[in-house]
């Protein structure tokens, strides 16, 4: 018997019951289509569109390694406290990122994933252009202008974290969800590599000019920064055309049938619904209010997961950014960044970063992509924290003895990069996009990511303030031992997190669907 027929002959109570049952069944059938779909072009497109953003994020974040050193070689900046300026350059983007993660994380749950997707790249394009055009004036220095634009850039970068993670997670199949989210995040490795390659190419193009007049470095760093606009512009169009996720349409907006139609369109399936004939009902679903947020996370089984994802990201970012944003400092400490001329110094630093990225960073990301849906997220994260604890202990204890052995130093450095990315750096991004209900999924991811960025800020301040205790770069070995302690703490924070492999997002949300039909709206004729 059809739904229309039931509605015409049953009492109101029975009719409401059937309506609720119908919509719950429609919702479940639609979710099953997403969760069990064959991996296809739409999934690839989603990964590419989201991945372009992370390529740009990493490029813009880590290119400051080269730019900060280049700016130290320009005459106009030699009268300033370089240590504080270097810290300002590296912290400004991190501070902006923290704000962006919280703001965009909340906004994606409040207004929808599609409505905010693309704004983060727009901010990054404007800020990158402003950074590249920063200049000295009576009112503000180049450094001051650059720090301001880096802060704005960070807001855009921060917004990309929850938006891209959640969109990918909510469109992914159960079997490939971990690999899809990891592949998006793995584009960071190519962004970091491209930063080094662009630095090398640009330096090579200006080699003769720099040898004659080092002030030509001013042109080099501006070109390197401005390059970040290119991938952002490419990704912007595709982001504004990506559809809203069906899970948000169902679980937050409450339109189960619209979501079912969208799923069929995305997966190119024949749909029983159409825009002309589908039934219009307003579904009363739990909203993402502050009251509901407190009620959900007041339960320990939910709160411990947010605590676990946040603490794991916090301790990871202390070491990841403490080292990652100071590669140039560490390479200079072992003599790899030294050169007889300004050009050779900058060239060696760029090449050194490329070597480390190729040997450790990129392989680590893609090992996770390949194995995350076979091994599980929690196992990889625990393994990563345990191995990193040992590697940092070894590195810190023998640091002073291997400074003259370039091969040994680069090997250990690369192994640390490998197991950061084939480990907690990737999984701390993946897990928060899976373990929260739809209405809090982006907010939960944003809180976790922002907590991690707080760790990055603390690490940056601590590294730059402490590294010269006892002489230039003489405290670096003890900082590495401190990083080992934080990696050890990550083992325990990981125990608070559930394994998400092979489970649907609805199962992981720790609650049953709470929706009911609002009978006040009429069916569409």
Coordinates of C-alpha atoms in Angstrom, one line a residue:
X1 CA 0.0 0.0 0.0
X2 CA 1.4 3.4 -0.9
X3 CA 2.3 6.1 1.5
X4 CA -0.4 8.4 0.0
X5 CA -3.0 5.8 0.5
X6 CA -2.0 5.1 4.1
X7 CA -2.1 8.9 4.8
X8 CA -5.7 9.1 3.6
X9 CA -7.3 6.3 5.6
X10 CA -5.3 6.1 8.9
X11 CA -5.8 8.0 12.1
X12 CA -3.4 10.8 12.8
X13 CA -1.4 8.9 15.3
X14 CA -0.9 6.0 12.9
X15 CA -0.2 8.3 10.0
X16 CA 2.5 10.1 12.0
X17 CA 4.0 6.8 13.0
X18 CA 4.2 5.7 9.4
X19 CA 5.6 9.0 8.3
X20 CA 8.4 8.7 10.9
X21 CA 9.1 5.1 9.9
X22 CA 9.1 6.1 6.2
X23 CA 11.6 8.8 6.7
X24 CA 13.8 6.8 8.9
X25 CA 13.8 4.0 6.3
X26 CA 14.5 6.4 3.5
X27 CA 17.3 7.9 5.5
X28 CA 18.9 4.5 6.2
X29 CA 18.5 3.4 2.6
X30 CA 20.2 6.6 1.4
X31 CA 23.1 6.2 3.9
X32 CA 23.6 2.7 2.8
X33 CA 23.9 3.9 -0.8
X34 CA 26.7 6.3 0.2
X35 CA 28.4 3.8 2.5
X36 CA 28.4 0.9 0.1
X37 CA 28.8 2.7 -3.2
X38 CA 31.5 1.6 -5.7
X39 CA 34.5 4.0 -5.7
X40 CA 34.0 6.2 -8.7
X41 CA 34.7 9.5 -10.4
X42 CA 32.7 11.6 -7.9
X43 CA 34.9 10.2 -5.1
X44 CA 38.1 11.0 -7.0
X45 CA 36.7 14.5 -7.8
X46 CA 35.9 15.1 -4.1
X47 CA 39.5 14.1 -3.1
X48 CA 41.1 16.3 -5.8
X49 CA 39.0 19.4 -5.0
X50 CA 39.7 19.1 -1.2
X51 CA 43.3 18.1 -1.8
X52 CA 44.1 21.2 -3.8
X53 CA 43.3 23.2 -0.7
X54 CA 45.7 21.2 1.4
X55 CA 48.4 21.4 -1.2
X56 CA 48.0 25.2 -1.0
X57 CA 47.8 25.2 2.8
X58 CA 51.1 23.3 3.2
X59 CA 52.8 25.4 0.5
X60 CA 51.8 28.7 2.2
X61 CA 52.6 27.5 5.7
X62 CA 56.0 25.9 5.1
X63 CA 57.3 28.3 2.5
X64 CA 58.0 30.7 5.3
X65 CA 61.0 28.5 6.1
X66 CA 62.7 29.9 3.1
X67 CA 61.2 33.4 3.1
X68 CA 62.3 34.1 6.7
X69 CA 65.9 33.3 5.9
X70 CA 65.8 35.3 2.7
X71 CA 64.4 38.3 4.5
X72 CA 67.4 38.2 6.8
X73 CA 69.7 38.8 3.9
X74 CA 68.0 42.0 2.7
X75 CA 69.7 45.2 3.9
X76 CA 66.5 47.0 4.9
X77 CA 65.8 44.5 7.7
X78 CA 69.2 44.2 9.3
X79 CA 68.5 46.7 12.1
X80 CA 65.6 44.7 13.7
X81 CA 65.6 41.9 16.2
X82 CA 65.5 39.0 13.8
X83 CA 64.7 36.4 16.4
X84 CA 61.4 38.1 17.4
X85 CA 60.5 38.9 13.8
X86 CA 61.2 35.3 12.8
X87 CA 58.9 34.1 15.6
X88 CA 56.2 36.6 14.5
X89 CA 56.3 35.4 10.9
X90 CA 55.9 31.8 11.9
X91 CA 53.4 32.3 14.7
X92 CA 51.1 34.7 12.9
X93 CA 49.8 32.1 10.4
X94 CA 49.4 29.6 13.3
X95 CA 47.4 32.1 15.3
X96 CA 45.2 32.8 12.3
X97 CA 44.8 29.1 11.6
X98 CA 43.5 28.5 15.2
X99 CA 40.8 31.1 14.8
X100 CA 39.9 29.8 11.3
X101 CA 39.5 26.3 12.5
X102 CA 37.2 27.2 15.3
X103 CA 35.1 29.7 13.2
X104 CA 34.8 27.7 10.1
X105 CA 34.2 24.5 12.1
X106 CA 31.2 26.1 13.8
X107 CA 30.0 27.8 10.6
X108 CA 29.9 24.5 8.6
X109 CA 27.6 23.0 11.2
X110 CA 25.5 26.1 11.5
X111 CA 25.1 27.1 7.8
X112 CA 26.1 24.1 5.9
X113 CA 29.3 22.7 4.3
X114 CA 28.6 24.1 0.8
X115 CA 27.8 27.6 2.0
X116 CA 31.2 28.1 3.5
X117 CA 33.3 26.0 1.1
X118 CA 35.3 28.3 -1.1
X119 CA 35.4 31.2 1.4
X120 CA 38.6 29.9 2.9
X121 CA 40.4 29.8 -0.5
X122 CA 39.1 33.3 -1.2
X123 CA 40.7 34.5 2.0
X124 CA 43.9 32.7 1.2
X125 CA 44.1 34.2 -2.3
X126 CA 43.7 37.8 -1.0
X127 CA 46.2 37.2 1.9
X128 CA 48.8 35.6 -0.4
X129 CA 48.6 38.6 -2.8
X130 CA 48.9 41.0 0.2
X131 CA 51.9 39.0 1.5
X132 CA 53.7 39.1 -1.8
X133 CA 53.2 42.9 -2.1
X134 CA 54.3 43.8 1.5
X135 CA 56.7 46.6 1.5
X136 CA 58.4 49.2 3.8
X137 CA 56.8 52.5 4.5
X138 CA 56.9 55.3 7.0
X139 CA 54.0 53.7 9.0
X140 CA 54.8 50.0 8.8
X141 CA 57.7 47.8 7.9
X142 CA 57.8 45.0 5.5
X143 CA 57.9 42.6 8.4
X144 CA 54.9 44.1 10.1
X145 CA 52.8 44.0 6.9
X146 CA 53.9 40.5 6.2
X147 CA 53.0 39.3 9.7
X148 CA 49.5 40.9 9.3
X149 CA 48.9 39.2 6.0
X150 CA 50.2 35.9 7.3
X151 CA 47.6 36.1 10.1
X152 CA 44.8 36.6 7.6
X153 CA 46.2 33.8 5.5
X154 CA 46.1 31.5 8.6
X155 CA 42.4 32.1 9.0
X156 CA 41.8 30.8 5.5
X157 CA 44.1 27.8 6.0
X158 CA 42.3 27.1 9.3
X159 CA 38.9 27.1 7.6
X160 CA 40.1 24.5 5.1
X161 CA 40.8 21.9 7.9
X162 CA 37.2 21.1 9.1
X163 CA 35.5 22.0 5.8
X164 CA 37.6 19.6 3.6
X165 CA 37.8 16.8 6.1
X166 CA 34.0 16.8 6.8
X167 CA 33.0 17.0 3.1
X168 CA 35.3 14.1 2.2
X169 CA 34.2 12.0 5.2
X170 CA 30.5 12.5 4.5
X171 CA 30.7 11.6 0.8
X172 CA 33.1 8.7 1.4
X173 CA 32.3 4.9 1.3
X174 CA 33.0 3.0 4.5
X175 CA 35.7 0.8 2.9
X176 CA 37.6 3.8 1.4
X177 CA 36.8 6.5 3.9
X178 CA 40.2 6.5 5.6
X179 CA 42.1 6.4 2.4
X180 CA 40.0 9.2 0.9
X181 CA 40.5 11.6 3.9
X182 CA 44.2 10.6 4.1
X183 CA 44.7 11.3 0.4
X184 CA 43.3 14.8 0.8
X185 CA 45.7 15.4 3.7
X186 CA 48.6 13.8 1.9
X187 CA 48.5 16.6 -0.6
X188 CA 50.4 18.6 2.1
X189 CA 53.5 16.6 1.2
X190 CA 53.4 17.8 -2.4
X191 CA 52.8 21.3 -1.2
X192 CA 55.9 21.2 1.0
X193 CA 57.9 19.7 -1.8
X194 CA 56.7 22.3 -4.3
X195 CA 57.7 25.1 -1.9
X196 CA 61.3 23.8 -2.0
X197 CA 61.2 23.3 -5.8
X198 CA 59.8 26.8 -6.4
X199 CA 62.5 28.2 -4.1
X200 CA 65.3 26.3 -6.0
X201 CA 63.9 27.3 -9.5
X202 CA 63.5 30.9 -8.5
X203 CA 66.9 31.1 -6.9
X204 CA 68.4 29.5 -10.0
X205 CA 66.8 32.1 -12.3
X206 CA 68.2 35.0 -10.2
X207 CA 71.6 33.5 -9.5
X208 CA 73.7 35.9 -11.4
X209 CA 71.7 38.9 -10.2
X210 CA 72.0 37.8 -6.5
X211 CA 75.7 37.3 -6.8
X212 CA 76.0 40.9 -8.1
X213 CA 73.5 42.4 -5.7
X214 CA 72.0 40.3 -2.8
X215 CA 69.0 42.7 -2.8
X216 CA 67.6 40.7 -5.7
X217 CA 66.5 38.3 -3.0
X218 CA 63.6 40.7 -2.5
X219 CA 62.2 39.6 -5.8
X220 CA 62.8 36.0 -5.1
X221 CA 60.8 35.8 -1.9
X222 CA 57.9 37.7 -3.4
X223 CA 57.7 35.3 -6.3
X224 CA 57.9 32.3 -4.0
X225 CA 55.0 33.6 -1.9
X226 CA 52.9 34.7 -4.9
X227 CA 53.1 31.2 -6.4
X228 CA 50.6 30.0 -3.8
X229 CA 47.8 31.9 -5.5
X230 CA 47.9 29.6 -8.5
X231 CA 46.6 26.3 -6.9
X232 CA 44.1 28.3 -4.8
X233 CA 42.5 29.9 -7.9
X234 CA 42.3 26.5 -9.6
X235 CA 40.6 25.0 -6.7
X236 CA 38.2 27.9 -6.0
X237 CA 35.8 27.2 -8.9
X238 CA 35.5 23.5 -8.2
X239 CA 34.8 24.2 -4.5
X240 CA 31.9 26.5 -5.1
X241 CA 30.3 23.9 -7.4
X242 CA 30.5 21.0 -5.1
X243 CA 27.1 19.9 -3.7
X244 CA 25.9 20.0 -0.1
X245 CA 26.5 16.7 1.7
X246 CA 23.4 14.5 2.0
X247 CA 24.1 13.9 5.6
X248 CA 23.8 17.6 6.4
X249 CA 20.6 17.9 4.4
X250 CA 19.1 14.9 6.2
X251 CA 20.4 15.3 9.8
X252 CA 20.5 19.1 10.1
X253 CA 18.2 20.6 7.5
X254 CA 15.8 17.6 7.9
X255 CA 14.9 17.0 4.3
X256 CA 15.4 13.3 3.9
X257 CA 13.9 13.0 0.5
X258 CA 16.0 15.9 -1.0
X259 CA 19.1 14.1 0.4
X260 CA 17.9 10.8 -1.2
X261 CA 17.5 12.6 -4.5
X262 CA 20.9 14.2 -4.3
X263 CA 22.6 10.9 -3.5
X264 CA 21.0 9.2 -6.5
X265 CA 22.1 12.1 -8.7
X266 CA 25.7 12.1 -7.4
X267 CA 26.0 8.3 -7.7
X268 CA 24.2 8.4 -11.1
X269 CA 21.4 6.1 -9.9
X270 CA 17.8 6.0 -10.9
X271 CA 15.9 7.8 -8.2
X272 CA 12.3 7.2 -7.1
X273 CA 12.1 10.9 -6.3
X274 CA 12.1 13.9 -8.5
X275 CA 11.9 17.7 -7.9
X276 CA 8.3 17.7 -9.2
X277 CA 6.9 14.7 -7.4
X278 CA 8.8 14.3 -4.1
X279 CA 6.9 14.8 -0.9
X280 CA 7.7 17.9 1.1
X281 CA 7.9 17.4 4.8
X282 CA 9.8 19.3 7.4
X283 CA 11.7 16.8 9.6
X284 CA 12.3 17.9 13.2
X285 CA 16.0 16.9 13.7
X286 CA 18.3 17.9 16.6
X287 CA 19.9 21.3 15.9
X288 CA 23.5 22.3 16.6
X289 CA 22.6 24.5 19.5
X290 CA 24.9 25.3 22.5
X291 CA 22.4 23.5 24.8
X292 CA 22.5 20.4 22.7
X293 CA 26.2 20.6 22.4
X294 CA 26.6 20.7 26.2
X295 CA 24.1 17.9 26.6
X296 CA 25.9 15.6 24.1
X297 CA 29.4 16.2 25.4
X298 CA 28.4 16.1 29.1
X299 CA 28.4 12.3 28.6
X300 CA 31.8 10.9 29.3
X301 CA 31.6 8.4 26.4
X302 CA 31.4 11.4 24.1
X303 CA 33.5 13.9 26.0
X304 CA 36.5 11.5 26.2
X305 CA 36.6 11.2 22.4
X306 CA 36.8 14.9 22.0
X307 CA 39.4 15.0 24.7
X308 CA 41.4 12.2 23.0
X309 CA 41.3 13.8 19.5
X310 CA 42.2 17.2 20.9
X311 CA 45.1 16.1 23.1
X312 CA 46.5 13.8 20.5
X313 CA 46.6 16.6 18.0
X314 CA 48.1 19.0 20.6
X315 CA 51.0 16.8 21.5
X316 CA 51.7 15.9 17.9
X317 CA 51.8 19.5 16.7
X318 CA 54.3 20.4 19.4
X319 CA 56.9 18.3 17.7
X320 CA 55.6 18.5 14.1
X321 CA 55.6 22.3 13.9
X322 CA 58.4 22.7 16.4
X323 CA 60.6 20.9 13.9
X324 CA 58.7 21.5 10.6
X325 CA 58.8 25.3 10.8
X326 CA 62.4 25.3 11.9
X327 CA 63.9 22.9 9.3
X328 CA 66.1 25.8 8.2
X329 CA 67.4 26.4 11.7
X330 CA 68.2 22.7 12.2
X331 CA 69.9 22.4 8.8
X332 CA 72.0 25.4 9.5
X333 CA 72.9 24.0 12.9
X334 CA 74.5 21.0 11.2
X335 CA 76.2 23.1 8.6
X336 CA 74.0 22.0 5.7
X337 CA 72.6 25.5 5.3
X338 CA 76.0 27.2 5.3
X339 CA 77.5 28.6 2.1
X340 CA 80.3 30.9 1.0
X341 CA 77.8 33.3 -0.6
X342 CA 74.2 34.4 0.1
X343 CA 73.0 32.4 -2.9
X344 CA 74.7 29.2 -1.9
X345 CA 73.3 29.4 1.6
X346 CA 69.8 29.8 0.4
X347 CA 70.3 27.1 -2.3
X348 CA 71.5 24.6 0.3
X349 CA 68.6 25.2 2.6
X350 CA 66.1 24.7 -0.2
X351 CA 67.8 21.5 -1.4
X352 CA 68.0 20.2 2.1
X353 CA 64.3 20.6 2.6
X354 CA 63.6 18.9 -0.7
X355 CA 65.7 15.9 0.3
X356 CA 63.9 15.5 3.7
X357 CA 60.5 15.9 2.1
X358 CA 61.2 13.2 -0.6
X359 CA 62.8 10.8 1.8
X360 CA 60.4 11.1 4.7
X361 CA 57.4 13.4 4.4
X362 CA 55.8 12.2 1.2
X363 CA 56.4 8.4 1.7
X364 CA 54.9 8.7 5.2
X365 CA 51.7 10.3 4.0
X366 CA 51.1 7.7 1.3
X367 CA 52.0 4.7 3.5
X368 CA 49.0 5.9 5.6
X369 CA 46.8 6.2 2.6
X370 CA 47.6 2.7 1.5
X371 CA 47.3 1.0 5.0
X372 CA 44.8 3.0 7.0
X373 CA 41.8 1.0 5.9
X374 CA 43.6 -2.3 6.5
X375 CA 45.4 -1.6 9.8
X376 CA 43.0 0.9 11.3
X377 CA 43.5 4.5 12.5
X378 CA 44.2 3.8 16.1
X379 CA 46.9 1.2 15.4
X380 CA 48.7 3.5 13.1
X381 CA 48.5 6.4 15.6
X382 CA 49.8 4.3 18.5
X383 CA 52.6 2.9 16.3
X384 CA 53.5 6.4 15.2
X385 CA 53.7 7.9 18.7
X386 CA 55.7 4.9 20.0
X387 CA 58.2 5.0 17.2
X388 CA 58.6 8.8 17.4
X389 CA 59.2 8.6 21.1
X390 CA 62.2 6.3 20.4
X391 CA 63.4 8.2 17.4
X392 CA 63.4 11.6 19.2
X393 CA 65.1 10.0 22.2
X394 CA 67.9 8.6 20.1
X395 CA 68.2 11.8 18.0
X396 CA 68.3 14.1 21.1
X397 CA 70.9 11.9 22.9
X398 CA 73.3 11.6 20.0
X399 CA 72.6 15.0 18.4
X400 CA 75.9 16.6 19.3
X401 CA 77.8 13.5 18.1
X402 CA 76.3 13.3 14.7
X403 CA 76.3 16.9 13.7
X404 CA 79.3 16.3 11.6
X405 CA 77.9 13.2 10.0
X406 CA 75.5 14.6 7.4
X407 CA 74.2 11.1 6.2
X408 CA 73.3 9.9 9.7
X409 CA 71.6 13.2 10.6
X410 CA 69.5 13.3 7.5
X411 CA 68.6 9.7 7.9
X412 CA 67.2 10.2 11.5
X413 CA 65.6 13.5 10.5
X414 CA 63.9 11.8 7.6
X415 CA 62.7 8.8 9.7
X416 CA 61.1 11.3 12.1
X417 CA 59.3 12.9 9.2
X418 CA 58.3 9.5 7.9
X419 CA 56.6 8.3 11.1
X420 CA 55.0 11.6 11.9
X421 CA 53.1 11.3 8.6
X422 CA 52.8 7.5 8.7
X423 CA 51.3 8.0 12.1
X424 CA 49.6 10.7 14.2
X425 CA 50.0 13.7 11.8
X426 CA 47.6 12.0 9.4
X427 CA 45.4 10.1 11.8
X428 CA 44.7 13.1 14.0
X429 CA 43.2 14.8 11.0
X430 CA 41.2 11.7 9.9
X431 CA 39.6 10.5 13.2
X432 CA 37.9 13.8 14.2
X433 CA 36.0 13.8 10.9
X434 CA 34.4 10.4 11.7
X435 CA 33.6 10.2 15.4
X436 CA 31.0 13.0 16.0
X437 CA 27.3 13.4 15.0
X438 CA 26.6 15.3 11.8
X439 CA 25.4 18.4 13.6
X440 CA 28.7 18.6 15.6
X441 CA 31.1 16.9 13.2
X442 CA 32.7 20.0 11.8
X443 CA 32.7 21.8 15.2
X444 CA 34.4 18.8 16.8
X445 CA 37.0 18.7 14.1
X446 CA 37.6 22.4 14.4
X447 CA 38.1 22.2 18.2
X448 CA 40.5 19.2 17.8
X449 CA 42.5 21.0 15.1
X450 CA 42.6 24.3 17.0
X451 CA 43.9 22.5 20.1
X452 CA 46.6 21.1 17.9
X453 CA 47.4 24.5 16.5
X454 CA 47.7 25.8 20.1
X455 CA 50.4 23.2 20.5
X456 CA 52.1 24.5 17.4
X457 CA 52.1 28.0 18.7
X458 CA 53.6 26.9 22.1
X459 CA 56.2 24.9 20.3
X460 CA 57.2 27.8 18.0
X461 CA 57.6 30.2 20.9
X462 CA 59.4 27.6 23.0
X463 CA 61.8 26.5 20.2
X464 CA 62.9 30.0 19.2
X465 CA 63.2 31.3 22.8
X466 CA 65.1 28.3 24.1
X467 CA 67.3 27.0 21.2
X468 CA 70.1 29.4 21.9
X469 CA 70.5 28.7 25.6
X470 CA 74.2 28.1 26.1
X471 CA 75.1 29.4 22.6
X472 CA 73.8 29.5 19.1
X473 CA 71.5 26.4 18.6
X474 CA 73.1 24.7 21.6
X475 CA 69.8 23.8 23.2
X476 CA 68.3 22.1 20.2
X477 CA 69.2 18.6 21.4
X478 CA 67.3 19.1 24.7
X479 CA 64.3 20.5 22.8
X480 CA 64.3 17.2 20.8
X481 CA 64.2 15.2 24.0
X482 CA 61.3 17.4 25.2
X483 CA 59.5 16.5 21.9
X484 CA 60.1 12.8 22.8
X485 CA 58.2 13.3 26.1
X486 CA 55.2 14.7 24.3
X487 CA 55.2 11.8 21.8
X488 CA 55.1 9.5 24.8
X489 CA 52.0 11.3 26.1
X490 CA 50.3 10.8 22.8
X491 CA 50.2 7.1 23.4
X492 CA 47.9 7.6 26.3
X493 CA 45.7 10.2 24.7
X494 CA 45.2 7.8 21.8
X495 CA 43.7 5.2 24.2
X496 CA 40.7 7.5 24.6
X497 CA 39.8 7.3 20.9
X498 CA 37.7 4.4 19.4
X499 CA 38.8 2.5 16.3
X500 CA 36.7 3.9 13.3
X501 CA 37.7 1.4 10.6
X502 CA 34.8 -0.4 9.0
X503 CA 32.1 1.5 10.9
X504 CA 29.5 4.0 9.6
X505 CA 29.6 7.6 10.7
X506 CA 26.2 7.0 12.3
X507 CA 27.4 4.1 14.4
X508 CA 30.4 6.2 15.5
X509 CA 28.2 9.1 16.6
X510 CA 27.1 7.3 19.7
X511 CA 23.4 8.1 19.4
X512 CA 20.3 6.9 17.6
X513 CA 18.7 9.0 15.0
X514 CA 16.2 11.5 16.6
X515 CA 13.9 12.8 13.8
X516 CA 10.2 13.2 13.5
X517 CA 7.9 14.5 10.9
X518 CA 6.5 18.0 11.3
X519 CA 2.9 17.6 10.1
X520 CA 2.3 21.4 9.7
X521 CA 3.7 21.4 6.2
X522 CA 1.7 20.2 3.3
X523 CA 2.7 17.9 0.5
X524 CA 3.5 19.4 -2.8
X525 CA 0.8 18.9 -5.3

